[in-house]
mmCIF file of C-alpha atoms in Angstrom:
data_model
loop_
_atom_site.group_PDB
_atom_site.id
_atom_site.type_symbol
_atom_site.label_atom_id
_atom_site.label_comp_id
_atom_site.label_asym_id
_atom_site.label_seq_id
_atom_site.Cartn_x
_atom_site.Cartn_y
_atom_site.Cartn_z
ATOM 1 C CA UNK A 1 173.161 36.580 197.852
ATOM 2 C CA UNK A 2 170.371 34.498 198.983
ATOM 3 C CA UNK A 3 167.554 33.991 196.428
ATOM 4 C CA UNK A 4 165.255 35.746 198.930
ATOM 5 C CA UNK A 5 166.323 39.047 197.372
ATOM 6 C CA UNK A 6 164.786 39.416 194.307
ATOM 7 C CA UNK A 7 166.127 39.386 191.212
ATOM 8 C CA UNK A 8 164.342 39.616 187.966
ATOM 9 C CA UNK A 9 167.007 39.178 185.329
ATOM 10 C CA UNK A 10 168.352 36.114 187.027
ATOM 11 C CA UNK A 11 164.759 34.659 187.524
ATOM 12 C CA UNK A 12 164.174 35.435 183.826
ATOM 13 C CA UNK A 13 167.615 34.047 182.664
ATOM 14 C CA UNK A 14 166.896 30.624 184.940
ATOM 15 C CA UNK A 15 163.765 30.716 182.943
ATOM 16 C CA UNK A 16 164.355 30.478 179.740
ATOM 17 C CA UNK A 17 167.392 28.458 180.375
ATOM 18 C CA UNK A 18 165.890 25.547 182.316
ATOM 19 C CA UNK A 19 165.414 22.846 180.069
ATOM 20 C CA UNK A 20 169.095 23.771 178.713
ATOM 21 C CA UNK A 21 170.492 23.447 182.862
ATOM 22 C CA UNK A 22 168.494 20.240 182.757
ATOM 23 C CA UNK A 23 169.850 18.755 179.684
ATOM 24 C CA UNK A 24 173.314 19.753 180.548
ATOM 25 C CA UNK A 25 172.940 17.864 183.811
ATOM 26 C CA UNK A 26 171.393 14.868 182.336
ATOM 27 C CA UNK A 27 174.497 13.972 180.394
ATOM 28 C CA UNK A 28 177.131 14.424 182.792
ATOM 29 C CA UNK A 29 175.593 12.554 185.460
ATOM 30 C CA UNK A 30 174.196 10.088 182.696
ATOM 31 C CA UNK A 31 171.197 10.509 185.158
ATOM 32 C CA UNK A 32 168.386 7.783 184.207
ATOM 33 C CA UNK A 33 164.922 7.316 185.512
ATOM 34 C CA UNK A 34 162.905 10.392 187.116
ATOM 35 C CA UNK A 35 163.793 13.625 186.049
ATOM 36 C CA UNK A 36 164.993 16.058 188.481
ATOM 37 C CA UNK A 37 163.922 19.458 189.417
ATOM 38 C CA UNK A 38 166.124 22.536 190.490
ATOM 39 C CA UNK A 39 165.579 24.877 192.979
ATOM 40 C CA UNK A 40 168.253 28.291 193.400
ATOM 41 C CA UNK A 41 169.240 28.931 196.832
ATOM 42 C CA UNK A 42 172.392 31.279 196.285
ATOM 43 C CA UNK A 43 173.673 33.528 193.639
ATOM 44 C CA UNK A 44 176.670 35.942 192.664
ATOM 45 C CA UNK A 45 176.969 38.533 190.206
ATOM 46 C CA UNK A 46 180.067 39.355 188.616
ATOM 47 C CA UNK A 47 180.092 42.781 185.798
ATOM 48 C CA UNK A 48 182.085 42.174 182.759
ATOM 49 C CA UNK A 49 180.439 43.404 179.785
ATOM 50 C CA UNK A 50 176.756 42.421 181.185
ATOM 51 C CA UNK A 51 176.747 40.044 184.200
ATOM 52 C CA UNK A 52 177.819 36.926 184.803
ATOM 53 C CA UNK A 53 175.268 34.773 187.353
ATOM 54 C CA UNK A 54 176.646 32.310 189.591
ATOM 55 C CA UNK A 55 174.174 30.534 190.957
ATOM 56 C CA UNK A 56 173.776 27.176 193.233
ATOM 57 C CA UNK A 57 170.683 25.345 192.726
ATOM 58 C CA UNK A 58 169.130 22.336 195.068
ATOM 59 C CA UNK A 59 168.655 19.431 193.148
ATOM 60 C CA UNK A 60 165.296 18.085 193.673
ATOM 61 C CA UNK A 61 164.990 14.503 193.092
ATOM 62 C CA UNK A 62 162.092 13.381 190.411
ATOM 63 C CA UNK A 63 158.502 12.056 191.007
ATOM 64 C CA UNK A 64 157.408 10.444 194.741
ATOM 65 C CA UNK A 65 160.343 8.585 196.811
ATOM 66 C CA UNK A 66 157.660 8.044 199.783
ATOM 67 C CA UNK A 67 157.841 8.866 203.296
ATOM 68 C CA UNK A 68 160.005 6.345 204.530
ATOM 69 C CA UNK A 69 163.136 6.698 202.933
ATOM 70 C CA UNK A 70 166.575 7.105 203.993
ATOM 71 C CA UNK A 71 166.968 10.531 205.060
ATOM 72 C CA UNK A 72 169.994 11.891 202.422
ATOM 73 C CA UNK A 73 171.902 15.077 202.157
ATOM 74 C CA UNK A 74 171.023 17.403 199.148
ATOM 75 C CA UNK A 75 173.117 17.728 196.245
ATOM 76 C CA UNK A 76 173.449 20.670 194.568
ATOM 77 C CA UNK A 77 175.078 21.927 190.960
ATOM 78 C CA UNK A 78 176.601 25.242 190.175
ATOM 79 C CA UNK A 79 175.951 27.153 186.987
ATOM 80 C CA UNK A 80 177.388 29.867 185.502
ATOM 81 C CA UNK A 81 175.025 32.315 182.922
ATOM 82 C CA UNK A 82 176.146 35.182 181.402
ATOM 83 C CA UNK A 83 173.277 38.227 180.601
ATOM 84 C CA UNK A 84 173.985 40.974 178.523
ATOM 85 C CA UNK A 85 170.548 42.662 178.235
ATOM 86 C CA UNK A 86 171.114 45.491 175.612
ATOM 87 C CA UNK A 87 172.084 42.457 173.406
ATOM 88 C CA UNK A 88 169.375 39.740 174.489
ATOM 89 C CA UNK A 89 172.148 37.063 175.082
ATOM 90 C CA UNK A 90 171.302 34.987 177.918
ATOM 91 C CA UNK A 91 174.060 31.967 177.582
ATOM 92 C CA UNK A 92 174.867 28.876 180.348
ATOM 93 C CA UNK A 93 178.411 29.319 179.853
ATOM 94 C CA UNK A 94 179.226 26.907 183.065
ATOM 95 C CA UNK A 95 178.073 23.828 185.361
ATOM 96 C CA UNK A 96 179.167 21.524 187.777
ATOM 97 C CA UNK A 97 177.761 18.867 189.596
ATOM 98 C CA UNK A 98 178.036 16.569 193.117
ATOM 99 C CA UNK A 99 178.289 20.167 194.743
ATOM 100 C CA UNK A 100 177.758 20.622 198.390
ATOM 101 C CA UNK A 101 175.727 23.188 200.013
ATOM 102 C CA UNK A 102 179.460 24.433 201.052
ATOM 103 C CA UNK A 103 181.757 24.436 198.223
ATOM 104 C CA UNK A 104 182.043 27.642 196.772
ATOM 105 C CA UNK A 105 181.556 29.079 193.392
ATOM 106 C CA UNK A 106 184.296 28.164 190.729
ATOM 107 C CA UNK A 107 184.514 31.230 188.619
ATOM 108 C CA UNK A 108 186.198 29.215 185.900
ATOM 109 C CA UNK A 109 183.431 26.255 185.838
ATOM 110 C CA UNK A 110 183.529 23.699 183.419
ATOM 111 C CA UNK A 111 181.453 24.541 180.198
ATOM 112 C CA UNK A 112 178.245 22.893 179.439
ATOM 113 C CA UNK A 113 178.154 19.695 177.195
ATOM 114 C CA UNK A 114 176.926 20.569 173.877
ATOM 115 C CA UNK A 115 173.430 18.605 173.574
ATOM 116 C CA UNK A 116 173.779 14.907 172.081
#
């Protein structure tokens, strides 16, 4: 679905989630200097016992690369977050990176790195 359509679990989820997306991405890229930002673009939904959220996010380079610069195509990560609201569990249960805008959703992405 495009991200047009609202959806207010997801936006929650992506939420309270964000710095854990961030950190997750941080080490597997062993990205150094500015810190990125994400944007969603595209989600699935898959019911199991709550939801799993498949969603492809933009990533959004760090502070001010100037006018001038090469002209480069976006990369984008996948991540995978599981909801179940009558429990409160919100989880990242999945990520990859060096997506394109193209490849499509892995439904058995590789699990997050647990935080160094």
């Amino acid at each position: 679905h495009p991200l047009s359509e609202s959806n207010p679990e997801l936006e929650r989820a992506l939420v309270k989630l964000s710095d854990q997306i961030l950190g997750a991405y941080l080490i597997i890229t062993s990205a150094t200097g500015s810190v990125p930002a994400f944007e969603p673009v595209l989600y699935a939904t898959q019911v199991v016992a709550g939801a799993n959220y498949y969603v492809k996010m933009m990533v959004l380079p760090g502070g001010n690369s100037g006018g001038d610069s090469d002209y480069v195509l976006p990369k984008f990560i996948h991540v995978k977050i599981f909801d179940q609201s009558w429990t409160k569990t919100i989880e990242l249960t999945g990520i990859s990176v060096n997506m394109t805008f193209q490849d499509p959703f892995e439904y058995d992405m590789p699990a997050p790195p647990s935080p160094q």
